[in-house]
Amino acid sequence: MWFKNAMAYLALGLIHLFSFLPLPVARGIGAGLGWLIWRLNVRKTRISRKNIAICFPEWSEADREALTRQSLIDFGKTCAEMGMIWCGSRKRVDRLIQRVDGLEHLQAAKAQGKGIILLAPHLGNWEILNHFIAWHLQATAMYKPAKIPALDRFIYKTRKRVDVGLVPADRDGVNALFRLLDEGETVAVLPDQQPSRRSGVFAPFFGHTALTGKLTGELARHGSASLLMCYAWRLEDGRYGVCMKPGPEAMRDPSPERSAAALNQAIEDCVRACPVHYQWGYKRFKYQPDDQELLYR
């Protein structure tokens, strides 16, 4: 445990150090680390390569490997940005948001006053998205505490700094989300989070079976809250764009399988718009029906 604590304090020190660096310098270091992760062919690289092969079988091997490399470099940049985002001034972070696509959908959802469900997949920089959301409304998300207390306190503090409400990732937290929707409030969900077998159903994602959480569909069927897909992606000039678009109404289908299929298709559409920014190193296809295949070695 002492080793994990030592590494946590080292990580916190690096985060604070990166917050003092000019952003282009921090990103350059992050890009180099991302390239190194790819070059060393570590576990994250192999998982990314496998996921990309599953999702883009029609691509050439060279194109898939290029996406593997570019996505890991982008991941390194995102990690390097966290120092400034978590420790820098809010004004400095807010200036990074240069473009917003689909703001009218958020405004229309607010005008309805029936609650909003924000669906934010593992795409782009989620902390930038938190800042944007805080401009417009108070959102609440589930939070699973980090195992290392020092790291947990830091992450919790940074999330609260941008007025994000947090509830525990347990039954009490789930009940809180339903209650907030009943009150016309906004909740944020990671719709492609890997669930347990008991809390998920199998549905297609990029043409391959993926275990998909049932909670998002249950929230969608509860009342008539507006559904919005959202993510923040890095623009060519280094600043960020935010995309907001309506979530699929088919998520309200009483069939958990059809609801999950509609959700996964919406996530897939977002990923195809900017595949470099997706977190391909996540074991999205870890569980398969009847343990028919082991995708990750």
mmCIF file of C-alpha atoms in Angstrom:
data_model
loop_
_atom_site.group_PDB
_atom_site.id
_atom_site.type_symbol
_atom_site.label_atom_id
_atom_site.label_comp_id
_atom_site.label_asym_id
_atom_site.label_seq_id
_atom_site.Cartn_x
_atom_site.Cartn_y
_atom_site.Cartn_z
ATOM 1 C CA MET A 1 0.000 0.000 0.000
ATOM 2 C CA TRP A 2 2.899 2.354 0.748
ATOM 3 C CA PHE A 3 4.045 2.017 -2.863
ATOM 4 C CA LYS A 4 0.604 2.988 -4.200
ATOM 5 C CA ASN A 5 0.486 5.976 -1.850
ATOM 6 C CA ALA A 6 3.949 7.054 -2.957
ATOM 7 C CA MET A 7 2.953 6.787 -6.618
ATOM 8 C CA ALA A 8 -0.245 8.747 -5.913
ATOM 9 C CA TYR A 9 1.697 11.609 -4.336
ATOM 10 C CA LEU A 10 4.144 11.516 -7.239
ATOM 11 C CA ALA A 11 1.221 11.734 -9.674
ATOM 12 C CA LEU A 12 -0.265 14.670 -7.766
ATOM 13 C CA GLY A 13 3.093 16.415 -7.841
ATOM 14 C CA LEU A 14 3.335 15.942 -11.610
ATOM 15 C CA ILE A 15 -0.217 17.221 -12.072
ATOM 16 C CA HIS A 16 0.642 20.404 -10.192
ATOM 17 C CA LEU A 17 3.906 20.735 -12.125
ATOM 18 C CA PHE A 18 2.102 20.435 -15.458
ATOM 19 C CA SER A 19 -0.336 23.164 -14.376
ATOM 20 C CA PHE A 20 2.535 25.694 -14.446
ATOM 21 C CA LEU A 21 3.736 24.740 -17.915
ATOM 22 C CA PRO A 22 2.543 26.556 -21.043
ATOM 23 C CA LEU A 23 -0.192 24.379 -22.515
ATOM 24 C CA PRO A 24 1.658 23.693 -25.816
ATOM 25 C CA VAL A 25 4.668 22.479 -23.822
ATOM 26 C CA ALA A 26 2.531 20.237 -21.611
ATOM 27 C CA ARG A 27 0.779 18.801 -24.653
ATOM 28 C CA GLY A 28 4.098 18.199 -26.375
ATOM 29 C CA ILE A 29 5.310 16.177 -23.404
ATOM 30 C CA GLY A 30 2.003 14.305 -23.283
ATOM 31 C CA ALA A 31 2.193 13.553 -27.003
ATOM 32 C CA GLY A 32 5.690 12.161 -26.526
ATOM 33 C CA LEU A 33 4.532 9.933 -23.684
ATOM 34 C CA GLY A 34 1.581 8.739 -25.774
ATOM 35 C CA TRP A 35 3.921 7.896 -28.655
ATOM 36 C CA LEU A 36 6.157 6.012 -26.217
ATOM 37 C CA ILE A 37 3.187 4.001 -24.944
ATOM 38 C CA TRP A 38 2.461 3.016 -28.550
ATOM 39 C CA ARG A 39 6.089 2.275 -29.380
ATOM 40 C CA LEU A 40 6.636 0.066 -26.319
ATOM 41 C CA ASN A 41 3.532 -1.958 -27.190
ATOM 42 C CA VAL A 42 2.298 -1.988 -23.599
ATOM 43 C CA ARG A 43 -1.015 -3.481 -22.493
ATOM 44 C CA LYS A 44 -2.985 -0.335 -23.302
ATOM 45 C CA THR A 45 -1.548 -0.354 -26.817
ATOM 46 C CA ARG A 46 -2.527 -3.971 -27.388
ATOM 47 C CA ILE A 47 -6.072 -3.394 -26.105
ATOM 48 C CA SER A 48 -6.434 -0.319 -28.327
ATOM 49 C CA ARG A 49 -5.177 -2.229 -31.358
ATOM 50 C CA LYS A 50 -7.618 -5.089 -30.682
ATOM 51 C CA ASN A 51 -10.610 -2.774 -30.232
ATOM 52 C CA ILE A 52 -9.821 -0.855 -33.404
ATOM 53 C CA ALA A 53 -9.497 -4.123 -35.352
ATOM 54 C CA ILE A 54 -12.915 -5.207 -34.032
ATOM 55 C CA CYS A 55 -14.584 -1.897 -34.870
ATOM 56 C CA PHE A 56 -12.980 -1.215 -38.258
ATOM 57 C CA PRO A 57 -12.459 -4.603 -39.945
ATOM 58 C CA GLU A 58 -12.878 -2.947 -43.354
ATOM 59 C CA TRP A 59 -9.837 -0.717 -42.819
ATOM 60 C CA SER A 60 -6.352 -1.714 -43.922
ATOM 61 C CA GLU A 61 -3.943 -2.848 -41.230
ATOM 62 C CA ALA A 62 -1.846 0.272 -41.847
ATOM 63 C CA ASP A 63 -4.841 2.562 -41.304
ATOM 64 C CA ARG A 64 -5.822 0.757 -38.108
ATOM 65 C CA GLU A 65 -2.277 0.996 -36.769
ATOM 66 C CA ALA A 66 -2.199 4.701 -37.608
ATOM 67 C CA LEU A 67 -5.377 5.209 -35.566
ATOM 68 C CA THR A 68 -3.873 3.206 -32.693
ATOM 69 C CA ARG A 69 -0.814 5.457 -32.674
ATOM 70 C CA GLN A 70 -2.741 8.718 -33.097
ATOM 71 C CA SER A 71 -5.295 7.855 -30.410
ATOM 72 C CA LEU A 72 -2.571 7.076 -27.849
ATOM 73 C CA ILE A 73 -0.776 10.319 -28.671
ATOM 74 C CA ASP A 74 -4.082 12.143 -28.228
ATOM 75 C CA PHE A 75 -4.635 10.336 -24.922
ATOM 76 C CA GLY A 76 -1.215 11.534 -23.767
ATOM 77 C CA LYS A 77 -2.135 15.114 -24.650
ATOM 78 C CA THR A 78 -5.394 14.823 -22.729
ATOM 79 C CA CYS A 79 -3.613 13.526 -19.629
ATOM 80 C CA ALA A 80 -1.064 16.349 -19.844
ATOM 81 C CA GLU A 81 -3.872 18.918 -19.997
ATOM 82 C CA MET A 82 -5.319 17.767 -16.680
ATOM 83 C CA GLY A 83 -2.812 19.757 -14.640
ATOM 84 C CA MET A 84 -4.029 23.027 -16.102
ATOM 85 C CA ILE A 85 -7.694 21.972 -16.061
ATOM 86 C CA TRP A 86 -7.674 20.698 -12.477
ATOM 87 C CA CYS A 87 -5.328 23.280 -10.937
ATOM 88 C CA GLY A 88 -5.520 26.315 -13.227
ATOM 89 C CA SER A 89 -8.024 29.147 -13.076
ATOM 90 C CA ARG A 90 -11.509 28.549 -14.430
ATOM 91 C CA LYS A 91 -11.132 31.530 -16.770
ATOM 92 C CA ARG A 92 -8.045 29.967 -18.322
ATOM 93 C CA VAL A 93 -9.869 26.692 -18.876
ATOM 94 C CA ASP A 94 -13.027 28.346 -20.172
ATOM 95 C CA ARG A 95 -11.034 30.192 -22.841
ATOM 96 C CA LEU A 96 -10.158 26.822 -24.371
ATOM 97 C CA ILE A 97 -13.766 26.259 -25.447
ATOM 98 C CA GLN A 98 -13.883 27.863 -28.876
ATOM 99 C CA ARG A 99 -16.783 26.190 -30.657
ATOM 100 C CA VAL A 100 -20.152 24.728 -29.681
ATOM 101 C CA ASP A 101 -22.218 22.586 -32.040
ATOM 102 C CA GLY A 102 -25.841 21.987 -31.064
ATOM 103 C CA LEU A 103 -26.241 24.530 -28.262
ATOM 104 C CA GLU A 104 -29.845 24.941 -29.383
ATOM 105 C CA HIS A 105 -30.575 21.365 -28.301
ATOM 106 C CA LEU A 106 -29.381 22.106 -24.769
ATOM 107 C CA GLN A 107 -31.392 25.315 -24.657
ATOM 108 C CA ALA A 108 -34.522 23.511 -25.864
ATOM 109 C CA ALA A 109 -34.046 20.802 -23.241
ATOM 110 C CA LYS A 110 -33.702 23.419 -20.504
ATOM 111 C CA ALA A 111 -36.844 25.178 -21.716
ATOM 112 C CA GLN A 112 -38.894 21.988 -21.373
ATOM 113 C CA GLY A 113 -38.087 21.813 -17.668
ATOM 114 C CA LYS A 114 -38.590 18.039 -17.467
ATOM 115 C CA GLY A 115 -35.072 17.053 -16.542
ATOM 116 C CA ILE A 116 -32.076 16.301 -18.755
ATOM 117 C CA ILE A 117 -29.977 13.152 -19.138
ATOM 118 C CA LEU A 118 -26.507 13.962 -20.477
ATOM 119 C CA LEU A 119 -24.890 10.964 -22.175
ATOM 120 C CA ALA A 120 -21.124 11.478 -22.250
ATOM 121 C CA PRO A 121 -19.147 8.509 -23.659
ATOM 122 C CA HIS A 122 -15.397 7.979 -23.218
ATOM 123 C CA LEU A 123 -14.715 10.425 -26.035
ATOM 124 C CA GLY A 124 -12.536 13.530 -25.948
ATOM 125 C CA ASN A 125 -11.739 15.531 -22.827
ATOM 126 C CA TRP A 126 -14.474 14.928 -20.261
ATOM 127 C CA GLU A 127 -13.120 17.584 -17.860
ATOM 128 C CA ILE A 128 -13.469 20.280 -20.529
ATOM 129 C CA LEU A 129 -17.029 19.058 -21.007
ATOM 130 C CA ASN A 130 -17.636 19.482 -17.266
ATOM 131 C CA HIS A 131 -16.605 23.132 -17.521
ATOM 132 C CA PHE A 132 -18.932 23.736 -20.452
ATOM 133 C CA ILE A 133 -21.879 22.092 -18.721
ATOM 134 C CA ALA A 134 -21.258 24.229 -15.629
ATOM 135 C CA TRP A 135 -21.771 27.351 -17.765
ATOM 136 C CA HIS A 136 -25.360 26.364 -18.401
ATOM 137 C CA LEU A 137 -26.716 24.168 -15.621
ATOM 138 C CA GLN A 138 -26.065 22.162 -12.475
ATOM 139 C CA ALA A 139 -25.484 18.507 -13.318
ATOM 140 C CA THR A 140 -25.059 15.504 -11.040
ATOM 141 C CA ALA A 141 -23.005 12.420 -11.851
ATOM 142 C CA MET A 142 -22.138 9.162 -10.129
ATOM 143 C CA TYR A 143 -18.721 8.966 -8.534
ATOM 144 C CA LYS A 144 -16.716 5.896 -7.588
ATOM 145 C CA PRO A 145 -14.059 6.846 -5.012
ATOM 146 C CA ALA A 146 -10.436 6.154 -5.874
ATOM 147 C CA LYS A 147 -8.826 3.442 -3.762
ATOM 148 C CA ILE A 148 -6.036 5.779 -2.610
ATOM 149 C CA PRO A 149 -7.419 8.416 -0.179
ATOM 150 C CA ALA A 150 -5.069 11.249 -1.206
ATOM 151 C CA LEU A 151 -5.929 10.802 -4.868
ATOM 152 C CA ASP A 152 -9.620 10.478 -4.081
ATOM 153 C CA ARG A 153 -9.671 13.745 -2.114
ATOM 154 C CA PHE A 154 -7.956 15.562 -4.967
ATOM 155 C CA ILE A 155 -10.286 14.256 -7.691
ATOM 156 C CA TYR A 156 -13.385 14.914 -5.580
ATOM 157 C CA LYS A 157 -12.241 18.482 -4.905
ATOM 158 C CA THR A 158 -11.563 19.218 -8.582
ATOM 159 C CA ARG A 159 -14.970 17.908 -9.659
ATOM 160 C CA LYS A 160 -16.742 19.998 -7.030
ATOM 161 C CA ARG A 161 -14.756 23.050 -8.150
ATOM 162 C CA VAL A 162 -16.817 23.209 -11.339
ATOM 163 C CA ASP A 163 -20.109 22.719 -9.499
ATOM 164 C CA VAL A 164 -20.644 19.103 -10.529
ATOM 165 C CA GLY A 165 -22.911 17.318 -8.070
ATOM 166 C CA LEU A 166 -21.633 13.888 -7.064
ATOM 167 C CA VAL A 167 -23.513 10.853 -5.772
ATOM 168 C CA PRO A 168 -21.988 7.456 -4.892
ATOM 169 C CA ALA A 169 -21.858 4.729 -7.540
ATOM 170 C CA ASP A 170 -24.189 2.436 -5.602
ATOM 171 C CA ARG A 171 -27.909 1.843 -5.090
ATOM 172 C CA ASP A 172 -28.274 5.050 -3.067
ATOM 173 C CA GLY A 173 -26.653 6.989 -5.891
ATOM 174 C CA VAL A 174 -28.945 5.407 -8.480
ATOM 175 C CA ASN A 175 -31.993 6.331 -6.406
ATOM 176 C CA ALA A 176 -30.665 9.882 -6.158
ATOM 177 C CA LEU A 177 -30.470 10.141 -9.965
ATOM 178 C CA PHE A 178 -34.107 9.088 -10.354
ATOM 179 C CA ARG A 179 -35.143 11.551 -7.661
ATOM 180 C CA LEU A 180 -33.262 14.386 -9.366
ATOM 181 C CA LEU A 181 -34.988 13.646 -12.672
ATOM 182 C CA ASP A 182 -38.352 13.733 -10.896
ATOM 183 C CA GLU A 183 -37.391 17.216 -9.700
ATOM 184 C CA GLY A 184 -36.542 18.369 -13.230
ATOM 185 C CA GLU A 185 -32.783 18.391 -12.643
ATOM 186 C CA THR A 186 -29.894 17.257 -14.865
ATOM 187 C CA VAL A 187 -27.928 14.027 -14.496
ATOM 188 C CA ALA A 188 -24.815 12.962 -16.400
ATOM 189 C CA VAL A 189 -24.045 9.343 -17.291
ATOM 190 C CA LEU A 190 -21.104 7.488 -18.860
ATOM 191 C CA PRO A 191 -23.187 5.332 -21.221
ATOM 192 C CA ASP A 192 -20.331 3.085 -22.360
ATOM 193 C CA GLN A 193 -19.093 2.239 -18.876
ATOM 194 C CA GLN A 194 -18.507 -1.519 -18.577
ATOM 195 C CA PRO A 195 -21.264 -2.892 -16.282
ATOM 196 C CA SER A 196 -21.379 -6.131 -14.352
ATOM 197 C CA ARG A 197 -23.123 -9.007 -16.107
ATOM 198 C CA ARG A 198 -26.097 -8.658 -13.772
ATOM 199 C CA SER A 199 -26.603 -4.980 -14.554
ATOM 200 C CA GLY A 200 -26.132 -5.171 -18.322
ATOM 201 C CA VAL A 201 -27.497 -6.667 -21.530
ATOM 202 C CA PHE A 202 -25.718 -7.591 -24.745
ATOM 203 C CA ALA A 203 -26.208 -5.264 -27.696
ATOM 204 C CA PRO A 204 -24.275 -4.525 -30.909
ATOM 205 C CA PHE A 205 -21.551 -1.870 -30.894
ATOM 206 C CA PHE A 206 -19.668 -1.381 -34.156
ATOM 207 C CA GLY A 207 -21.213 -4.661 -35.295
ATOM 208 C CA HIS A 208 -19.849 -6.648 -32.359
ATOM 209 C CA THR A 209 -21.570 -7.777 -29.173
ATOM 210 C CA ALA A 210 -20.867 -5.554 -26.159
ATOM 211 C CA LEU A 211 -22.219 -5.771 -22.624
ATOM 212 C CA THR A 212 -24.144 -2.525 -22.137
ATOM 213 C CA GLY A 213 -25.488 -1.069 -18.907
ATOM 214 C CA LYS A 214 -29.239 -1.093 -18.335
ATOM 215 C CA LEU A 215 -29.255 1.971 -16.072
ATOM 216 C CA THR A 216 -29.159 4.507 -18.900
ATOM 217 C CA GLY A 217 -32.254 3.021 -20.522
ATOM 218 C CA GLU A 218 -34.018 2.844 -17.161
ATOM 219 C CA LEU A 219 -33.332 6.537 -16.608
ATOM 220 C CA ALA A 220 -34.596 7.339 -20.112
ATOM 221 C CA ARG A 221 -37.856 5.450 -19.522
ATOM 222 C CA HIS A 222 -38.378 7.190 -16.185
ATOM 223 C CA GLY A 223 -40.536 10.215 -16.962
ATOM 224 C CA SER A 224 -39.847 12.330 -20.035
ATOM 225 C CA ALA A 225 -36.418 13.846 -19.469
ATOM 226 C CA SER A 226 -34.594 15.146 -22.544
ATOM 227 C CA LEU A 227 -31.739 12.979 -23.849
ATOM 228 C CA LEU A 228 -28.538 14.648 -25.039
ATOM 229 C CA MET A 229 -25.341 13.072 -26.370
ATOM 230 C CA CYS A 230 -22.321 15.255 -25.574
ATOM 231 C CA TYR A 231 -18.548 15.305 -25.867
ATOM 232 C CA ALA A 232 -15.635 17.748 -26.205
ATOM 233 C CA TRP A 233 -13.018 17.258 -28.915
ATOM 234 C CA ARG A 234 -9.712 19.002 -29.603
ATOM 235 C CA LEU A 235 -9.652 21.362 -32.587
ATOM 236 C CA GLU A 236 -6.682 21.772 -34.917
ATOM 237 C CA ASP A 237 -5.612 24.990 -33.162
ATOM 238 C CA GLY A 238 -5.454 23.205 -29.791
ATOM 239 C CA ARG A 239 -8.654 24.645 -28.403
ATOM 240 C CA TYR A 240 -11.852 22.648 -27.960
ATOM 241 C CA GLY A 241 -15.206 22.176 -29.571
ATOM 242 C CA VAL A 242 -18.237 20.843 -27.724
ATOM 243 C CA CYS A 243 -20.926 18.785 -29.442
ATOM 244 C CA MET A 244 -24.477 18.476 -28.106
ATOM 245 C CA LYS A 245 -27.059 16.477 -30.027
ATOM 246 C CA PRO A 246 -30.322 14.710 -29.227
ATOM 247 C CA GLY A 247 -30.044 11.217 -27.850
ATOM 248 C CA PRO A 248 -32.068 8.428 -29.498
ATOM 249 C CA GLU A 249 -35.716 8.261 -28.465
ATOM 250 C CA ALA A 250 -35.526 4.499 -29.039
ATOM 251 C CA MET A 251 -33.652 4.346 -25.736
ATOM 252 C CA ARG A 252 -37.075 4.600 -24.094
ATOM 253 C CA ASP A 253 -38.075 1.247 -25.607
ATOM 254 C CA PRO A 254 -39.316 -1.120 -22.864
ATOM 255 C CA SER A 255 -37.004 -3.833 -24.210
ATOM 256 C CA PRO A 256 -33.593 -3.451 -22.507
ATOM 257 C CA GLU A 257 -31.913 -5.015 -25.551
ATOM 258 C CA ARG A 258 -33.500 -2.606 -28.048
ATOM 259 C CA SER A 259 -32.837 0.322 -25.735
ATOM 260 C CA ALA A 260 -29.169 -0.653 -25.420
ATOM 261 C CA ALA A 261 -28.845 -1.142 -29.183
ATOM 262 C CA ALA A 262 -30.165 2.379 -29.801
ATOM 263 C CA LEU A 263 -27.761 3.796 -27.229
ATOM 264 C CA ASN A 264 -24.758 1.983 -28.696
ATOM 265 C CA GLN A 265 -25.613 3.189 -32.190
ATOM 266 C CA ALA A 266 -25.696 6.783 -30.933
ATOM 267 C CA ILE A 267 -22.310 6.316 -29.245
ATOM 268 C CA GLU A 268 -20.910 4.742 -32.407
ATOM 269 C CA ASP A 269 -22.063 7.743 -34.458
ATOM 270 C CA CYS A 270 -20.212 10.069 -32.079
ATOM 271 C CA VAL A 271 -17.052 7.960 -32.206
ATOM 272 C CA ARG A 272 -17.060 7.813 -36.007
ATOM 273 C CA ALA A 273 -17.146 11.623 -36.066
ATOM 274 C CA CYS A 274 -13.750 11.805 -34.292
ATOM 275 C CA PRO A 275 -12.277 8.312 -33.755
ATOM 276 C CA VAL A 276 -8.851 9.632 -32.718
ATOM 277 C CA HIS A 277 -10.384 11.029 -29.522
ATOM 278 C CA TYR A 278 -12.038 7.807 -28.313
ATOM 279 C CA GLN A 279 -10.494 5.861 -25.427
ATOM 280 C CA TRP A 280 -9.715 2.695 -27.355
ATOM 281 C CA GLY A 281 -7.652 1.342 -24.450
ATOM 282 C CA TYR A 282 -10.839 0.532 -22.526
ATOM 283 C CA LYS A 283 -11.932 -3.137 -22.524
ATOM 284 C CA ARG A 284 -15.305 -2.445 -24.099
ATOM 285 C CA PHE A 285 -15.768 -6.024 -25.351
ATOM 286 C CA LYS A 286 -14.466 -7.788 -22.254
ATOM 287 C CA TYR A 287 -17.632 -9.817 -21.600
ATOM 288 C CA GLN A 288 -19.263 -11.930 -24.287
ATOM 289 C CA PRO A 289 -22.391 -14.151 -24.244
ATOM 290 C CA ASP A 290 -21.732 -17.529 -22.610
ATOM 291 C CA ASP A 291 -18.018 -16.692 -22.411
ATOM 292 C CA GLN A 292 -17.827 -17.715 -26.062
ATOM 293 C CA GLU A 293 -14.532 -15.953 -26.683
ATOM 294 C CA LEU A 294 -11.751 -14.219 -24.821
ATOM 295 C CA LEU A 295 -10.980 -11.032 -26.721
ATOM 296 C CA TYR A 296 -8.166 -9.666 -24.595
ATOM 297 C CA ARG A 297 -5.000 -11.621 -23.855
#
